[in-house]
Amino acid sequence: MLTKIVSGGQTGVDRGALDAALELDFDCGGWCPLGRRAEDGPIAVRYPLTESESPRYEPRTEQNIVDSDATLIITGGRLEGGTRLTLELALQQNKPCLVIDLRQPLEFDQIKNWLTALNISILNIAGPRESKQPGIAEKTQKLVVELLTLTTHSLTTGASPTF
């Protein structure tokens, strides 16, 4: 059963995932670079993140993968830069990774079944920063709110809500 969302705090997908968890009072956290570094300045303290020992993004990306059961990558385009690194590191760590491309029709059952089949408790959510894919934070927040609502609702009632 999903119990925690982990992300790195960068603008875009990371913040969208954390905002969704905070909106629903769902447990969240993760690692961020030293100094709470992000493209828009220091990450706000409202995000419950632990600073890594490095100001670089790669160490926090890897630590979030290590500390999670699996990684969900949300994108609206090709995997580039840190998003591609996330996939590569997840594969190197032998951690399950699911890539959702928002340009394709979204199947919540696919994500829910993946979470259930792998008994994922701690889920790392990653993807492009806002400057690379404008609007991705809002889309991610909506997706993760719906996903958390769907998984917690179906776990407590055995039914799927209508979207």
CSV table of C-alpha atoms in Angstrom, one decimal:
chain,number,residue,atom,x,y,z
A,1,MET,CA,0.0,0.0,0.0
A,2,LEU,CA,1.3,3.4,-0.9
A,3,THR,CA,2.3,5.3,2.2
A,4,LYS,CA,4.7,8.0,1.1
A,5,ILE,CA,5.6,10.2,-1.9
A,6,VAL,CA,9.3,11.2,-2.3
A,7,SER,CA,10.7,13.8,-4.6
A,8,GLY,CA,13.6,16.2,-5.0
A,9,GLY,CA,11.9,19.6,-4.8
A,10,GLN,CA,12.9,21.0,-8.2
A,11,THR,CA,10.3,23.1,-10.0
A,12,GLY,CA,8.0,21.1,-12.3
A,13,VAL,CA,7.1,17.5,-11.6
A,14,ASP,CA,8.9,17.3,-8.2
A,15,ARG,CA,6.9,20.2,-6.8
A,16,GLY,CA,3.7,19.1,-8.4
A,17,ALA,CA,4.0,15.7,-6.7
A,18,LEU,CA,4.9,17.3,-3.3
A,19,ASP,CA,2.1,19.8,-3.6
A,20,ALA,CA,-0.4,17.0,-4.3
A,21,ALA,CA,0.8,15.1,-1.2
A,22,LEU,CA,0.6,18.2,1.0
A,23,GLU,CA,-2.8,19.1,-0.4
A,24,LEU,CA,-4.1,15.7,0.8
A,25,ASP,CA,-2.1,15.6,4.0
A,26,PHE,CA,-0.3,12.5,2.6
A,27,ASP,CA,3.2,11.7,3.9
A,28,CYS,CA,5.9,13.1,1.7
A,29,GLY,CA,9.6,14.0,1.8
A,30,GLY,CA,12.8,13.3,0.0
A,31,TRP,CA,16.3,14.7,-0.6
A,32,CYS,CA,17.2,18.0,-2.1
A,33,PRO,CA,20.6,19.6,-3.0
A,34,LEU,CA,22.6,21.4,-0.3
A,35,GLY,CA,21.2,24.9,0.2
A,36,ARG,CA,17.8,23.6,-0.9
A,37,ARG,CA,18.9,24.6,-4.5
A,38,ALA,CA,16.4,24.7,-7.3
A,39,GLU,CA,16.1,26.7,-10.6
A,40,ASP,CA,13.8,29.3,-8.9
A,41,GLY,CA,16.0,29.8,-5.8
A,42,PRO,CA,15.9,28.0,-2.4
A,43,ILE,CA,13.2,25.4,-2.0
A,44,ALA,CA,10.5,26.6,0.4
A,45,VAL,CA,10.7,25.1,3.9
A,46,ARG,CA,7.0,24.0,3.6
A,47,TYR,CA,8.4,21.1,1.6
A,48,PRO,CA,9.7,18.5,4.1
A,49,LEU,CA,13.0,17.7,2.4
A,50,THR,CA,16.4,16.8,3.7
A,51,GLU,CA,19.4,18.5,2.3
A,52,SER,CA,22.1,16.3,0.8
A,53,GLU,CA,25.8,17.0,1.4
A,54,SER,CA,26.2,18.3,-2.2
A,55,PRO,CA,24.8,21.3,-4.1
A,56,ARG,CA,24.6,19.1,-7.2
A,57,TYR,CA,21.3,17.5,-8.3
A,58,GLU,CA,22.6,14.0,-9.1
A,59,PRO,CA,23.3,12.9,-5.5
A,60,ARG,CA,19.8,13.8,-4.3
A,61,THR,CA,18.3,12.1,-7.4
A,62,GLU,CA,20.1,8.9,-6.6
A,63,GLN,CA,19.3,9.0,-2.9
A,64,ASN,CA,15.6,9.5,-3.6
A,65,ILE,CA,15.7,6.4,-5.8
A,66,VAL,CA,17.6,4.4,-3.2
A,67,ASP,CA,15.2,5.4,-0.4
A,68,SER,CA,12.1,4.4,-2.5
A,69,ASP,CA,10.5,1.2,-3.6
A,70,ALA,CA,10.0,2.5,-7.1
A,71,THR,CA,10.1,5.6,-9.3
A,72,LEU,CA,7.3,7.1,-11.3
A,73,ILE,CA,8.5,9.4,-14.1
A,74,ILE,CA,6.0,11.9,-15.4
A,75,THR,CA,6.8,13.7,-18.6
A,76,GLY,CA,5.3,15.5,-21.5
A,77,GLY,CA,8.1,14.8,-23.9
A,78,ARG,CA,11.4,13.1,-24.4
A,79,LEU,CA,13.4,12.1,-21.4
A,80,GLU,CA,16.3,14.5,-21.2
A,81,GLY,CA,18.9,15.7,-18.6
A,82,GLY,CA,18.0,14.9,-15.0
A,83,THR,CA,14.8,13.0,-16.1
A,84,ARG,CA,16.8,10.6,-18.2
A,85,LEU,CA,19.4,10.3,-15.4
A,86,THR,CA,16.6,9.3,-13.1
A,87,LEU,CA,15.6,6.4,-15.4
A,88,GLU,CA,19.2,5.3,-15.8
A,89,LEU,CA,19.9,5.4,-12.0
A,90,ALA,CA,16.7,3.5,-11.3
A,91,LEU,CA,17.7,0.8,-13.7
A,92,GLN,CA,21.2,0.7,-12.2
A,93,GLN,CA,19.7,0.3,-8.8
A,94,ASN,CA,17.4,-2.5,-10.0
A,95,LYS,CA,14.4,-0.4,-8.9
A,96,PRO,CA,11.1,-0.5,-10.7
A,97,CYS,CA,10.4,2.5,-12.9
A,98,LEU,CA,7.3,3.5,-14.8
A,99,VAL,CA,7.3,6.3,-17.3
A,100,ILE,CA,4.1,8.2,-17.9
A,101,ASP,CA,4.0,10.4,-21.0
A,102,LEU,CA,1.2,13.0,-20.6
A,103,ARG,CA,1.0,13.3,-24.4
A,104,GLN,CA,-0.6,9.8,-24.4
A,105,PRO,CA,-4.0,8.9,-23.0
A,106,LEU,CA,-3.6,8.3,-19.3
A,107,GLU,CA,-4.7,5.1,-17.7
A,108,PHE,CA,-5.0,5.4,-14.0
A,109,ASP,CA,-5.6,1.7,-13.7
A,110,GLN,CA,-2.1,1.0,-15.3
A,111,ILE,CA,-0.5,3.1,-12.5
A,112,LYS,CA,-2.7,1.6,-9.8
A,113,ASN,CA,-2.0,-2.0,-10.9
A,114,TRP,CA,1.7,-1.3,-11.1
A,115,LEU,CA,1.7,0.1,-7.6
A,116,THR,CA,-0.3,-2.9,-6.3
A,117,ALA,CA,1.5,-5.6,-8.2
A,118,LEU,CA,4.9,-4.4,-6.9
A,119,ASN,CA,3.5,-3.7,-3.4
A,120,ILE,CA,5.0,-0.2,-3.6
A,121,SER,CA,5.0,1.7,-0.3
A,122,ILE,CA,7.4,4.6,-0.9
A,123,LEU,CA,7.1,6.1,-4.4
A,124,ASN,CA,9.7,8.5,-5.9
A,125,ILE,CA,8.1,10.8,-8.4
A,126,ALA,CA,10.4,12.6,-10.8
A,127,GLY,CA,10.4,14.4,-14.2
A,128,PRO,CA,11.3,17.6,-16.0
A,129,ARG,CA,11.6,21.0,-14.4
A,130,GLU,CA,9.0,23.7,-15.1
A,131,SER,CA,11.3,25.7,-17.4
A,132,LYS,CA,11.8,22.6,-19.7
A,133,GLN,CA,8.0,21.8,-19.8
A,134,PRO,CA,5.9,24.7,-18.8
A,135,GLY,CA,2.7,23.6,-17.0
A,136,ILE,CA,4.1,20.2,-16.0
A,137,ALA,CA,3.8,21.1,-12.2
A,138,GLU,CA,0.1,21.7,-12.4
A,139,LYS,CA,-0.5,18.6,-14.5
A,140,THR,CA,1.5,16.5,-12.2
A,141,GLN,CA,-0.3,17.9,-9.1
A,142,LYS,CA,-3.7,17.0,-10.6
A,143,LEU,CA,-2.5,13.5,-11.7
A,144,VAL,CA,-1.0,12.7,-8.3
A,145,VAL,CA,-4.1,14.0,-6.4
A,146,GLU,CA,-6.3,11.8,-8.6
A,147,LEU,CA,-3.9,8.9,-8.2
A,148,LEU,CA,-3.7,9.2,-4.4
A,149,THR,CA,-7.5,9.7,-4.2
A,150,LEU,CA,-8.0,6.6,-6.4
A,151,THR,CA,-5.6,4.4,-4.5
A,152,THR,CA,-6.7,5.4,-1.0
A,153,HIS,CA,-10.4,5.3,-2.0
A,154,SER,CA,-10.2,1.9,-3.6
A,155,LEU,CA,-8.2,0.5,-0.7
A,156,THR,CA,-10.8,1.7,1.8
A,157,THR,CA,-13.9,0.9,-0.1
A,158,GLY,CA,-12.8,-1.6,-2.8
A,159,ALA,CA,-14.3,0.6,-5.5
A,160,SER,CA,-12.9,3.1,-8.0
A,161,PRO,CA,-14.1,6.7,-8.0
A,162,THR,CA,-15.4,8.1,-11.2
A,163,PHE,CA,-13.3,10.8,-13.0
